[in-house]
Coordinates of C-alpha atoms in Angstrom, one line a residue:
M1 CA 32.8 -23.4 12.1
D2 CA 31.0 -25.6 14.6
G3 CA 28.8 -28.6 13.8
G4 CA 25.6 -26.8 14.4
H5 CA 26.3 -24.6 11.4
R6 CA 28.1 -26.9 9.0
R7 CA 26.4 -27.0 5.6
G8 CA 26.8 -30.4 4.1
R9 CA 26.1 -31.5 0.6
R10 CA 23.2 -33.7 -0.2
E11 CA 22.0 -33.6 -3.7
G12 CA 18.4 -34.5 -4.4
R13 CA 17.2 -34.0 -0.8
T14 CA 15.1 -31.0 -1.8
A15 CA 12.4 -32.9 -3.8
R16 CA 12.3 -35.9 -1.5
T17 CA 11.8 -33.9 1.7
G18 CA 9.3 -31.5 0.1
L19 CA 7.2 -34.4 -1.1
R20 CA 7.5 -36.2 2.3
W21 CA 6.2 -33.1 4.1
A22 CA 3.5 -32.5 1.5
S23 CA 2.2 -36.2 2.1
R24 CA 2.1 -35.6 5.8
I25 CA 0.1 -32.3 5.4
C26 CA -2.2 -34.0 3.0
R27 CA -3.1 -36.7 5.5
R28 CA -4.0 -34.2 8.2
V29 CA -5.8 -31.5 6.1
I30 CA -9.3 -32.9 6.5
L31 CA -8.9 -33.3 10.2
V32 CA -7.5 -29.7 10.5
R33 CA -10.4 -28.2 8.6
S34 CA -12.8 -30.2 10.9
V35 CA -11.1 -29.0 14.1
V36 CA -10.9 -25.4 12.9
S37 CA -14.6 -25.5 11.7
A38 CA -15.8 -26.9 15.0
L39 CA -13.7 -24.6 17.2
G40 CA -14.8 -21.7 15.0
S41 CA -18.5 -22.5 15.3
F42 CA -17.9 -22.6 19.1
I43 CA -16.2 -19.2 19.1
W44 CA -19.1 -17.7 17.1
S45 CA -21.6 -19.1 19.4
I46 CA -19.9 -17.1 22.2
A47 CA -19.5 -14.1 20.1
D48 CA -23.3 -14.2 19.6
Q49 CA -23.7 -13.6 23.3
L50 CA -21.9 -10.2 23.0
R51 CA -24.3 -8.8 20.5
G52 CA -25.8 -5.6 21.7
P53 CA -23.3 -4.3 24.2
Y54 CA -20.5 -5.1 21.7
R55 CA -20.2 -4.2 18.0
P56 CA -18.8 -6.9 15.6
N57 CA -15.5 -5.0 15.4
Q58 CA -15.2 -5.3 19.2
Y59 CA -15.8 -9.0 19.5
G60 CA -12.1 -9.8 19.2
N61 CA -11.2 -7.7 22.2
V62 CA -13.1 -10.3 24.3
I63 CA -13.0 -13.6 22.4
L64 CA -9.2 -13.6 21.5
P65 CA -7.8 -13.0 25.0
L66 CA -10.3 -15.5 26.6
T67 CA -9.3 -18.1 24.0
I68 CA -5.6 -17.6 24.9
L69 CA -6.5 -17.7 28.6
R70 CA -8.4 -20.9 28.3
R71 CA -5.6 -22.4 26.2
L72 CA -3.0 -21.6 28.8
D73 CA -5.4 -22.7 31.6
C74 CA -5.7 -26.1 30.1
I75 CA -2.0 -26.5 29.7
L76 CA -1.3 -25.4 33.4
E77 CA -4.0 -27.5 35.0
P78 CA -2.2 -30.8 35.5
D79 CA 0.6 -29.1 37.5
R80 CA -1.3 -26.3 39.2
E81 CA -0.8 -27.6 42.8
T82 CA 2.9 -28.3 42.2
V83 CA 3.4 -24.7 41.0
R84 CA 1.5 -23.3 44.0
A85 CA 3.7 -25.2 46.4
L86 CA 6.8 -24.0 44.7
A87 CA 5.5 -20.4 44.8
A88 CA 5.1 -20.7 48.5
K89 CA 8.7 -21.8 48.8
Y90 CA 10.5 -19.4 46.4
D91 CA 9.9 -15.6 46.5
T92 CA 11.7 -14.3 43.5
P93 CA 10.2 -14.7 40.0
S94 CA 13.6 -15.7 38.5
R95 CA 14.2 -18.5 40.9
L96 CA 10.6 -19.6 40.8
K97 CA 10.8 -19.9 36.9
I98 CA 13.9 -22.1 37.2
E99 CA 12.2 -24.4 39.7
V100 CA 8.9 -24.6 37.7
K101 CA 10.9 -25.4 34.5
K102 CA 12.6 -28.3 36.5
A103 CA 9.3 -29.6 37.8
T104 CA 7.0 -29.2 34.8
G105 CA 9.2 -28.6 31.8
R106 CA 7.4 -25.4 31.1
P107 CA 9.0 -21.9 31.0
F108 CA 5.8 -20.1 32.3
Y109 CA 3.5 -20.5 35.3
N110 CA 0.6 -19.0 37.2
T111 CA 0.5 -18.8 41.0
S112 CA -3.1 -17.7 41.5
N113 CA -5.5 -19.7 43.5
Y114 CA -8.0 -19.3 40.7
S115 CA -8.5 -21.1 37.4
F116 CA -11.4 -22.0 35.1
A117 CA -12.0 -24.9 37.5
N118 CA -13.1 -22.6 40.4
L119 CA -13.7 -19.1 39.0
L120 CA -17.4 -19.6 38.9
A121 CA -17.7 -20.7 42.5
D122 CA -17.6 -17.2 43.7
A123 CA -20.3 -15.4 41.6
D124 CA -19.9 -12.0 43.4
G125 CA -16.2 -12.0 43.1
L126 CA -15.8 -13.3 39.5
A127 CA -14.4 -10.1 38.0
D128 CA -11.9 -9.6 40.8
N129 CA -10.9 -13.2 40.8
L130 CA -10.4 -13.3 37.0
A131 CA -8.2 -10.2 37.2
D132 CA -6.1 -11.9 40.0
Y133 CA -5.7 -14.9 37.8
I134 CA -4.4 -12.8 34.9
D135 CA -2.1 -10.8 37.2
R136 CA -0.4 -13.9 38.6
F137 CA 1.1 -15.3 35.4
S138 CA 4.9 -15.3 35.2
P139 CA 6.4 -11.9 34.1
D140 CA 7.0 -13.2 30.5
V141 CA 3.3 -13.7 30.0
D142 CA 2.4 -10.1 29.2
V143 CA -0.1 -10.9 26.4
F144 CA -3.2 -9.8 28.2
Q145 CA -2.1 -6.2 28.6
Y146 CA -1.9 -5.8 24.9
F147 CA -5.7 -6.6 24.7
D148 CA -6.4 -4.2 27.7
F149 CA -8.3 -7.2 29.0
K150 CA -9.0 -5.8 32.4
K151 CA -11.0 -3.1 30.9
E152 CA -13.0 -5.7 29.0
I153 CA -13.6 -7.7 32.2
L154 CA -15.3 -4.7 33.8
A155 CA -17.3 -4.0 30.6
L156 CA -18.5 -7.6 30.6
E157 CA -19.4 -7.5 34.2
K158 CA -21.4 -4.2 33.7
A159 CA -23.2 -5.8 30.8
E160 CA -24.0 -8.8 32.9
L161 CA -22.2 -11.1 30.4
L162 CA -19.0 -12.1 32.3
R163 CA -20.4 -15.2 34.0
E164 CA -22.2 -16.4 30.8
V165 CA -19.0 -16.0 28.7
I166 CA -16.7 -17.7 31.3
T167 CA -19.2 -20.6 31.6
S168 CA -19.0 -21.1 27.8
F169 CA -15.3 -21.1 27.6
K170 CA -15.1 -23.6 30.6
T171 CA -16.9 -26.2 28.5
V172 CA -14.2 -26.5 25.8
D173 CA -10.9 -28.3 26.3
L174 CA -8.1 -26.5 24.5
H175 CA -5.2 -28.6 25.8
P176 CA -2.6 -29.4 23.1
D177 CA -3.5 -33.1 23.4
V178 CA -7.0 -32.2 22.2
V179 CA -6.3 -29.2 19.9
S180 CA -2.7 -29.3 18.5
N181 CA -0.5 -26.3 18.3
S182 CA -0.9 -26.3 14.5
D183 CA -4.7 -26.6 14.6
M184 CA -4.8 -23.9 17.3
G185 CA -2.9 -21.5 15.0
D186 CA -5.3 -22.3 12.2
A187 CA -8.2 -21.7 14.5
F188 CA -6.8 -18.3 15.7
E189 CA -6.5 -17.2 12.1
Y190 CA -9.9 -18.4 11.2
I191 CA -11.3 -16.4 14.2
I192 CA -9.5 -13.2 13.2
R193 CA -10.7 -13.5 9.6
K194 CA -14.3 -14.1 10.6
F195 CA -14.3 -11.2 13.1
N196 CA -12.8 -8.8 10.5
E197 CA -15.3 -10.0 7.8
A198 CA -18.2 -9.3 10.3
A199 CA -16.7 -5.8 10.8
N200 CA -16.2 -5.3 7.1
E201 CA -12.4 -4.9 7.7
T202 CA -9.3 -6.5 6.0
S203 CA -7.6 -9.5 7.5
G204 CA -4.6 -9.3 5.3
D205 CA -2.5 -7.5 7.8
H206 CA -2.8 -10.4 10.3
Y207 CA -1.8 -13.5 8.4
T208 CA -0.7 -15.2 5.2
P209 CA -2.5 -18.1 3.7
R210 CA -1.0 -21.4 4.9
D211 CA -0.5 -22.7 1.4
A212 CA 1.6 -19.8 0.5
I213 CA 3.6 -20.1 3.7
R214 CA 4.2 -23.8 3.0
L215 CA 5.7 -23.1 -0.4
L216 CA 7.9 -20.3 1.1
V217 CA 9.1 -22.7 3.8
D218 CA 9.8 -25.5 1.3
L219 CA 11.9 -23.1 -0.8
L220 CA 13.6 -21.7 2.2
F221 CA 14.7 -25.1 3.3
A222 CA 15.2 -26.5 -0.1
E223 CA 18.8 -25.4 -0.5
K224 CA 20.8 -28.5 -1.7
D225 CA 23.7 -27.9 0.7
A226 CA 21.7 -27.4 3.9
D227 CA 21.8 -30.8 5.5
L228 CA 18.9 -30.4 8.0
T229 CA 18.8 -34.1 8.8
E230 CA 22.0 -33.9 10.9
A231 CA 21.5 -35.3 14.4
G232 CA 21.0 -32.7 17.1
I233 CA 21.1 -29.7 14.8
V234 CA 20.2 -26.3 16.2
R235 CA 18.9 -23.6 13.9
T236 CA 17.5 -20.1 14.3
L237 CA 14.5 -18.7 12.5
Y238 CA 13.4 -15.0 12.5
D239 CA 10.3 -13.2 11.3
P240 CA 10.3 -9.4 11.6
T241 CA 6.5 -9.2 10.8
A242 CA 5.5 -12.2 12.8
G243 CA 1.7 -11.6 12.8
T244 CA 0.1 -14.4 14.7
G245 CA 3.1 -16.6 14.3
G246 CA 1.8 -18.7 11.3
M247 CA 5.1 -18.6 9.4
L248 CA 7.2 -19.5 12.5
A249 CA 4.8 -22.4 13.4
L250 CA 4.9 -23.9 9.9
A251 CA 8.6 -23.6 9.5
E252 CA 9.1 -25.5 12.8
E253 CA 6.6 -28.1 11.7
H254 CA 8.5 -28.5 8.4
L255 CA 11.9 -29.0 10.1
L256 CA 10.6 -31.4 12.8
A257 CA 8.9 -33.5 10.1
Q258 CA 12.3 -34.1 8.5
N259 CA 14.3 -34.3 11.7
P260 CA 12.5 -34.9 15.0
D261 CA 15.8 -34.4 16.9
A262 CA 16.3 -30.9 15.5
K263 CA 15.8 -27.8 17.4
L264 CA 14.6 -24.5 15.8
S265 CA 14.8 -21.4 18.0
L266 CA 12.1 -19.0 16.9
Y267 CA 12.4 -15.3 17.0
G268 CA 10.0 -12.6 15.8
Q269 CA 8.7 -9.0 16.2
E270 CA 5.2 -7.7 15.7
Y271 CA 3.7 -4.3 16.0
N272 CA -0.1 -5.1 16.1
P273 CA -0.9 -5.7 19.8
Q274 CA -3.4 -8.5 19.3
S275 CA -1.3 -10.4 16.8
Y276 CA 1.7 -10.0 19.0
A277 CA -0.3 -11.5 22.0
I278 CA -1.5 -14.4 19.9
C279 CA 1.9 -15.2 18.6
K280 CA 3.7 -15.0 21.9
S281 CA 1.0 -17.2 23.7
D282 CA 1.3 -19.7 20.9
L283 CA 5.1 -20.0 21.4
L284 CA 4.5 -20.2 25.2
A285 CA 2.1 -23.1 24.7
K286 CA 4.8 -24.9 22.7
G287 CA 7.5 -24.4 25.3
H288 CA 9.5 -21.8 23.4
D289 CA 11.3 -18.9 25.1
A290 CA 8.6 -16.2 24.8
T291 CA 11.2 -13.4 25.3
N292 CA 12.2 -14.2 21.7
I293 CA 9.0 -12.6 20.5
A294 CA 9.2 -8.8 20.8
F295 CA 6.6 -6.1 20.4
G296 CA 7.3 -3.0 18.4
N297 CA 8.0 -1.6 14.9
T298 CA 10.9 -3.4 13.3
L299 CA 11.7 -0.5 11.0
T300 CA 12.3 2.0 13.8
D301 CA 13.3 -0.2 16.7
D302 CA 14.9 -3.5 15.8
A303 CA 14.4 -5.6 18.9
F304 CA 17.2 -8.0 17.9
K305 CA 19.8 -5.5 16.9
G306 CA 23.2 -7.2 16.3
R307 CA 21.6 -10.6 16.1
Q308 CA 21.8 -12.7 12.9
F309 CA 19.9 -15.9 12.0
D310 CA 20.2 -19.0 10.0
F311 CA 16.8 -18.5 8.4
C312 CA 14.6 -15.4 8.0
M313 CA 11.1 -15.1 6.5
S314 CA 8.5 -12.4 6.2
N315 CA 5.4 -11.2 4.4
P316 CA 5.5 -7.4 5.0
P317 CA 2.5 -5.3 4.2
Y318 CA 2.2 -4.2 0.5
G319 CA 2.2 -0.5 -0.4
V320 CA 2.1 0.8 3.1
D321 CA 3.1 4.4 3.6
W322 CA 6.1 4.9 5.9
K323 CA 6.2 8.6 5.9
Q324 CA 5.6 8.7 9.6
Y325 CA 8.8 6.7 10.2
A326 CA 10.9 8.4 7.5
K327 CA 12.7 10.7 9.9
A328 CA 13.8 7.8 12.1
V329 CA 14.7 5.5 9.2
T330 CA 16.8 8.2 7.4
A331 CA 18.5 9.2 10.6
E332 CA 19.5 5.5 11.2
R333 CA 20.8 5.3 7.7
D334 CA 22.9 8.4 8.0
S335 CA 24.4 7.4 11.4
A336 CA 25.0 3.7 10.7
G337 CA 27.3 4.3 7.9
P338 CA 28.0 2.0 4.8
Y339 CA 27.3 -1.2 6.7
G340 CA 23.9 -0.2 8.2
R341 CA 20.8 -2.1 7.2
F342 CA 19.4 0.8 5.1
A343 CA 22.7 1.9 3.6
P344 CA 22.1 0.6 0.0
G345 CA 19.1 2.9 -0.5
L346 CA 15.6 3.9 0.5
P347 CA 12.4 3.1 -1.4
S348 CA 9.6 5.6 -2.0
T349 CA 7.8 6.5 1.3
S350 CA 4.6 5.2 -0.3
D351 CA 5.8 1.6 0.0
G352 CA 8.0 0.2 2.6
Q353 CA 8.4 -3.4 1.3
M354 CA 12.0 -3.0 0.3
L355 CA 12.9 -1.7 3.8
F356 CA 12.0 -5.1 5.1
L357 CA 13.9 -6.7 2.3
L358 CA 17.1 -4.8 3.3
H359 CA 16.4 -5.5 7.0
L360 CA 16.3 -9.3 6.3
A361 CA 19.4 -9.2 4.1
H362 CA 21.3 -7.8 7.0
K363 CA 19.9 -10.4 9.4
M364 CA 21.4 -13.4 7.5
R365 CA 24.1 -15.2 9.5
A366 CA 27.5 -14.2 8.2
P367 CA 29.0 -16.6 5.6
E368 CA 32.0 -17.3 7.9
D369 CA 29.5 -18.6 10.5
G370 CA 27.6 -20.8 8.1
G371 CA 25.6 -18.3 6.2
G372 CA 21.8 -17.6 6.1
R373 CA 18.8 -17.7 3.9
V374 CA 15.8 -15.4 3.5
G375 CA 12.3 -16.0 2.1
I376 CA 10.1 -12.9 1.7
V377 CA 6.8 -12.4 -0.1
M378 CA 6.3 -9.2 -1.9
N379 CA 4.2 -7.7 -4.7
G380 CA 5.6 -6.9 -8.1
S381 CA 6.8 -3.4 -7.6
P382 CA 10.2 -4.2 -5.9
L383 CA 11.1 -6.0 -9.1
F384 CA 11.2 -2.9 -11.2
N385 CA 10.1 0.3 -9.5
G386 CA 12.3 3.3 -9.6
A387 CA 14.6 4.7 -12.3
A388 CA 18.4 4.2 -12.5
E389 CA 20.1 5.3 -9.3
S390 CA 16.9 5.7 -7.4
G391 CA 16.5 4.1 -4.0
P392 CA 14.8 0.9 -5.3
S393 CA 17.2 0.5 -8.1
N394 CA 20.2 0.9 -5.9
I395 CA 18.7 -1.7 -3.5
R396 CA 18.5 -4.1 -6.4
K397 CA 22.0 -3.2 -7.4
W398 CA 23.4 -3.9 -4.0
L399 CA 21.6 -7.2 -3.7
L400 CA 22.6 -8.4 -7.2
E401 CA 26.2 -7.2 -7.1
N402 CA 26.7 -8.9 -3.8
D403 CA 25.2 -12.1 -5.3
L404 CA 22.4 -12.4 -2.7
V405 CA 19.4 -13.1 -4.8
D406 CA 19.1 -16.9 -5.3
A407 CA 15.5 -17.2 -6.8
I408 CA 12.3 -15.3 -7.4
V409 CA 9.1 -17.3 -7.7
A410 CA 5.9 -15.8 -9.2
L411 CA 2.8 -16.9 -7.3
P412 CA -0.7 -17.4 -8.8
T413 CA -3.0 -14.4 -8.5
N414 CA -6.0 -14.5 -6.2
M415 CA -3.9 -16.2 -3.6
F416 CA -4.4 -13.8 -0.7
F417 CA -7.5 -13.0 1.4
N418 CA -7.5 -9.2 0.7
T419 CA -5.8 -8.7 -2.7
S420 CA -5.8 -10.4 -6.1
I421 CA -2.5 -8.7 -7.2
A422 CA 0.6 -10.6 -8.4
T423 CA 2.9 -11.7 -5.7
Y424 CA 6.4 -13.1 -5.6
I425 CA 8.6 -15.0 -3.2
W426 CA 12.2 -13.8 -3.1
I427 CA 14.9 -16.2 -1.8
L428 CA 18.2 -14.7 -0.7
D429 CA 21.3 -16.6 0.2
N430 CA 24.8 -15.3 1.2
T431 CA 26.5 -18.7 0.8
K432 CA 25.1 -20.1 -2.5
H433 CA 25.9 -23.5 -3.7
P434 CA 28.8 -23.2 -6.3
E435 CA 26.5 -24.0 -9.3
R436 CA 24.3 -21.1 -8.3
K437 CA 26.9 -18.5 -7.7
G438 CA 26.5 -15.4 -9.9
L439 CA 23.1 -16.6 -11.0
V440 CA 19.4 -15.9 -10.3
Q441 CA 16.7 -18.4 -11.0
L442 CA 13.3 -17.1 -12.0
I443 CA 10.4 -19.5 -11.6
D444 CA 6.9 -18.9 -13.1
G445 CA 4.6 -20.5 -10.7
T446 CA 1.5 -18.6 -11.8
L447 CA -0.1 -21.7 -13.4
F448 CA 0.4 -24.0 -10.4
W449 CA -2.8 -23.7 -8.5
T450 CA -6.1 -25.4 -7.7
K451 CA -9.4 -23.7 -7.6
M452 CA -11.1 -23.5 -4.2
R453 CA -14.6 -24.7 -3.8
K454 CA -15.5 -21.5 -2.0
N455 CA -13.7 -18.2 -2.1
L456 CA -12.4 -16.7 1.1
G457 CA -12.5 -13.0 0.5
A458 CA -10.3 -12.4 -2.6
K459 CA -8.7 -15.8 -2.3
G460 CA -10.2 -18.2 -4.9
R461 CA -7.1 -20.3 -5.6
E462 CA -4.8 -22.4 -3.5
I463 CA -1.4 -24.1 -4.0
S464 CA -2.2 -27.8 -3.5
D465 CA 0.5 -30.2 -2.3
A466 CA 1.1 -31.4 -5.9
D467 CA 1.3 -27.8 -7.1
R468 CA 3.9 -27.0 -4.4
A469 CA 5.9 -30.1 -5.3
K470 CA 6.1 -29.0 -8.9
V471 CA 7.5 -25.6 -8.0
V472 CA 10.0 -27.1 -5.5
K473 CA 11.1 -29.5 -8.2
L474 CA 11.8 -26.6 -10.7
Y475 CA 13.9 -24.9 -8.0
S476 CA 15.8 -28.2 -7.3
D477 CA 16.3 -29.0 -11.0
F478 CA 17.8 -25.5 -11.5
T479 CA 19.5 -25.4 -14.9
D480 CA 17.8 -28.6 -16.0
A481 CA 14.3 -27.3 -15.1
D482 CA 11.6 -26.8 -17.8
P483 CA 12.5 -23.6 -19.6
D484 CA 8.9 -22.7 -20.0
Y485 CA 8.7 -22.2 -16.3
S486 CA 12.3 -21.6 -15.1
K487 CA 14.9 -19.2 -16.3
V488 CA 18.5 -19.0 -15.0
L489 CA 20.2 -15.6 -15.6
R490 CA 23.5 -14.0 -14.7
N491 CA 23.3 -11.2 -12.2
D492 CA 24.6 -8.7 -14.7
E493 CA 21.7 -9.5 -17.1
F494 CA 19.5 -7.3 -14.9
G495 CA 21.8 -4.3 -15.1
Y496 CA 21.6 -1.3 -17.5
W497 CA 23.0 2.2 -18.1
T498 CA 20.5 5.0 -18.6
I499 CA 22.2 7.4 -21.1
T500 CA 21.2 11.0 -22.0
V501 CA 21.2 11.6 -25.7
E502 CA 21.5 15.2 -26.8
R503 CA 20.8 16.8 -30.2
P504 CA 22.1 20.3 -31.3
L505 CA 20.0 23.5 -30.7
L506 CA 19.4 25.0 -34.1
G507 CA 19.5 28.7 -34.8
E508 CA 17.1 30.6 -37.2
S509 CA 19.4 29.7 -40.1
G510 CA 19.0 26.0 -39.3
N511 CA 22.6 25.7 -38.2
P512 CA 23.7 24.4 -34.8
V513 CA 24.2 27.0 -32.1
V514 CA 27.6 26.7 -30.5
D515 CA 29.1 27.7 -27.1
R516 CA 32.4 29.7 -26.5
K517 CA 34.4 26.6 -27.2
G518 CA 32.7 26.0 -30.5
K519 CA 30.8 23.0 -29.3
P520 CA 27.1 22.6 -30.3
K521 CA 24.6 23.5 -27.5
P522 CA 22.1 20.8 -26.6
D523 CA 18.4 21.4 -27.4
P524 CA 16.5 20.5 -24.1
V525 CA 13.3 19.9 -26.1
K526 CA 15.0 17.2 -28.1
R527 CA 16.8 15.6 -25.1
D528 CA 16.1 11.9 -24.7
T529 CA 17.2 9.0 -22.5
E530 CA 17.9 5.3 -23.5
N531 CA 18.4 2.3 -21.3
V532 CA 21.3 0.2 -22.5
P533 CA 21.6 -3.4 -21.1
F534 CA 24.9 -4.4 -19.7
T535 CA 24.7 -7.4 -22.0
F536 CA 24.0 -5.6 -25.3
G537 CA 25.7 -7.3 -28.1
G538 CA 26.4 -10.3 -26.0
S539 CA 28.8 -8.5 -23.7
T540 CA 29.8 -10.1 -20.4
A541 CA 31.8 -7.2 -19.2
G542 CA 29.1 -5.9 -16.8
V543 CA 29.7 -2.5 -15.3
A544 CA 33.3 -2.5 -16.5
G545 CA 32.2 -2.5 -20.1
K546 CA 30.4 0.8 -19.9
V547 CA 32.1 2.9 -22.6
E548 CA 32.5 0.0 -25.1
V549 CA 28.9 -1.3 -24.8
V550 CA 27.2 2.1 -24.6
Q551 CA 29.1 3.3 -27.6
A552 CA 28.3 0.1 -29.6
Y553 CA 24.6 0.6 -28.7
F554 CA 24.7 4.3 -29.8
E555 CA 26.3 3.5 -33.1
A556 CA 23.9 0.6 -33.9
E557 CA 20.6 1.8 -32.5
L558 CA 20.7 5.6 -32.5
K559 CA 23.2 7.1 -34.8
P560 CA 21.6 5.8 -38.0
H561 CA 18.4 7.7 -37.1
V562 CA 19.9 10.9 -35.5
P563 CA 23.4 11.3 -37.0
N564 CA 23.9 14.7 -35.2
A565 CA 23.2 13.3 -31.8
W566 CA 25.8 12.6 -29.0
I567 CA 26.0 11.0 -25.6
D568 CA 26.3 13.2 -22.4
W569 CA 28.8 10.9 -20.6
A570 CA 28.6 12.9 -17.4
K571 CA 24.9 11.9 -17.0
V572 CA 25.3 8.2 -17.4
K573 CA 23.5 6.3 -14.6
I574 CA 23.6 2.7 -13.5
G575 CA 20.2 0.9 -12.9
Y576 CA 19.0 -2.6 -12.1
E577 CA 15.5 -4.1 -12.7
I578 CA 14.1 -7.6 -12.8
P579 CA 11.6 -7.6 -15.7
F580 CA 10.1 -10.9 -14.6
T581 CA 7.1 -11.1 -17.0
R582 CA 9.3 -10.2 -20.0
H583 CA 11.4 -13.3 -19.6
F584 CA 8.3 -15.5 -19.7
Y585 CA 6.4 -13.7 -22.4
K586 CA 5.2 -16.0 -25.0
Y587 CA 4.4 -14.4 -28.4
V588 CA 1.0 -15.4 -29.8
P589 CA 0.7 -14.5 -33.5
P590 CA -2.5 -12.8 -34.5
R591 CA -5.0 -14.7 -36.6
P592 CA -4.7 -14.6 -40.3
L593 CA -6.5 -11.6 -41.9
A594 CA -8.6 -14.0 -44.1
E595 CA -9.9 -15.7 -40.9
I596 CA -10.7 -12.3 -39.3
D597 CA -12.5 -11.1 -42.5
A598 CA -14.6 -14.2 -42.6
D599 CA -15.7 -13.8 -39.0
L600 CA -16.6 -10.2 -39.7
E601 CA -18.6 -11.1 -42.7
K602 CA -20.6 -13.7 -40.6
Q603 CA -21.3 -11.0 -37.9
V604 CA -22.3 -8.4 -40.5
A605 CA -24.7 -11.1 -42.1
K606 CA -26.3 -11.7 -38.7
I607 CA -26.8 -8.0 -38.2
L608 CA -28.4 -7.6 -41.6
D609 CA -30.7 -10.5 -40.9
L610 CA -31.8 -8.9 -37.6
L611 CA -32.4 -5.6 -39.3
R612 CA -34.6 -7.3 -41.9
E613 CA -36.7 -8.8 -39.2
V614 CA -37.2 -5.4 -37.6
E615 CA -38.3 -3.9 -40.9
K616 CA -41.0 -6.6 -41.5

C-alpha cells in the first residue's frame, strides 16, 4: 500500500484537531456573517430591479448565473490579455487549456474580447456581446447552459433591464481576495434560501446547515488511525448529492486547516441544474478539476462507476419517492449480481435514503487499498423501518454483519431549514481501528445545541463550536465516554429472530383438530409473532444460536402463558434494527399518589371558590 493511503496510529489527535478547527471557525464567524449579509443585501437590491417582469420564484434564473459570471470574470481579469494571446496562437481547446494552465495556474479560461470591463461600451450590442462572452468559456465551463441563461438574456433585453442589471453587477468585486471561497459559498446558499422564501418554496433540497456539516466533517475525519497530518498526503472526497458544494467545501477547509500541504481531490454528482452549476463554478474558482463534478441522477446513472474514494459524505433527501426510478434501480440490482451496490436490499419506494446509504457503502476505498469512511445524514426511519427480511432490515443486516457501521449520532431537532424532525449522522468504516471492530457507538447529541437569536425557517437551533467539540470528544473517548450520552454495543445486539407462534385449532368438542399425520392444525386467528433478540439470556452466539436462544425464549416467555403453543420453525426470519431512543431512555418515576391527590384537591378548591363567586 503506498504512502498516500497509509493509515498511521495517532491517539488523541481527534479532539485536538477538532478543537483547533473550531477555534479557527469561531474567529471568522462574525466576519463571514458580515460578508454574507452585505453581499445578500446587494443581491436583493438587484432582485428588486426585476420586480414586474419577473416573479419571485424566477429571480434566481437571473441572479444566480450572473453572480457566477461576475465571480469568474473577477478571477479571469488579471490574465485576460495573456489568455487572448494564447488563444490566437493555439487552435485546439485541449492544447490551449494546457498552455493557459502553465501561464495562469487556472484550469479554465475565456477567449472572448468582452468582459464586464467593456460590455457596457456597446449599448446596442449588449445582449449579443454578453452571449459571446458566455460562449467563449473553455468547454468545461458548461454551467450557464443549466440555467438556460441565453433565454434570460433575451428576456432581460426585452424588458429593458439588461443594461441596468449588468451595471449593478459591475460595481461589486467578487474576486477571491475580496470574497473568499468559503464566504462565497455561504453567500450562494443565503441567496438561494432568500429567493425560495420569497417564492414560498423549500430550500432544504439545496443545502445542509453549515453547523451540521462541520460536525459531520469532524466525525468523518476523527478516526484515530487516519493520520491526516502526513506531509504531501493526497485524499479523495465524494458527495453523490453535492448540492451547491457546501459539504465538499467545508471538508476541504477542515483538512487544509490541519495540513496546508495536503491535497483533497473533490468529486460530486448533482441532479438539480442550478445547484450543479453553482457547485461546479465554485470548484472552478478554487482551481479544482471541474470535470470531477457530474450532472445527473446518482441512483440511475452513477457518473463515477467503478471509482472508490477515501472519504464519502452526503445528505440525501428525506422521504423522497423513487417509484419513477424503481425500474432502473431494480434492473441494475438484478444484473449486477451479489456484489452490486443495491444487492443487499431495496427500501420502500416511498423513501430512497437507504439507496444512497448503500451507494456510499460501495464507494468506500477497498480495505486492501487503505480503506474508506462515510458520513451520511438521514432521518430516523433507516434505523428501524421494515420488518424482518424486508429490504431495509436486510440492508441493516448487510451493514452490521460486514462490520461497516462505526457510529451513529443523534442530532438536535429543529436543526434544518425545512424540517424539525429527528436526524442522525451515520459513520461507516471498512477498516475500523482494532478497538472498534465488531462494535457500534451510539451517541446522543440531542442536548448539545445553542438557541439561535432568530429562526431561519424551521431552524431555531445550531451546534456551536463548543457543542461540536463535546460530541467529537464523546466519539474519541469511545468506551470511556459518558454513558449518559454514549453507548457501545456489539453488532449482534441489533439482531433478532421473528418467530411465528401457533396455537391449535379447536373443534366443537373443544379438542384440537388434527391433520392426517395426527398433528394439531394451527388456528390462523390465534397465530402470533414474537421478536427474539440474538442476545436473549446473555447469549453471544448471534445467528448461530438460533435454535438454542429461540427455544429458551419460548420456554421462558411464552410457554407458561400458552402451554399448547408451538413454534413454526419454517417461518423464522432474521431481522436487524437500531432502536436508538430505547438505549437512551431514562425512566422517570411518576409522582407519589399523595402528591397528585393534594394537587387535585387544590384545583377542586379553586373551582369551588370560582363557582361561589358566580353564584353571588
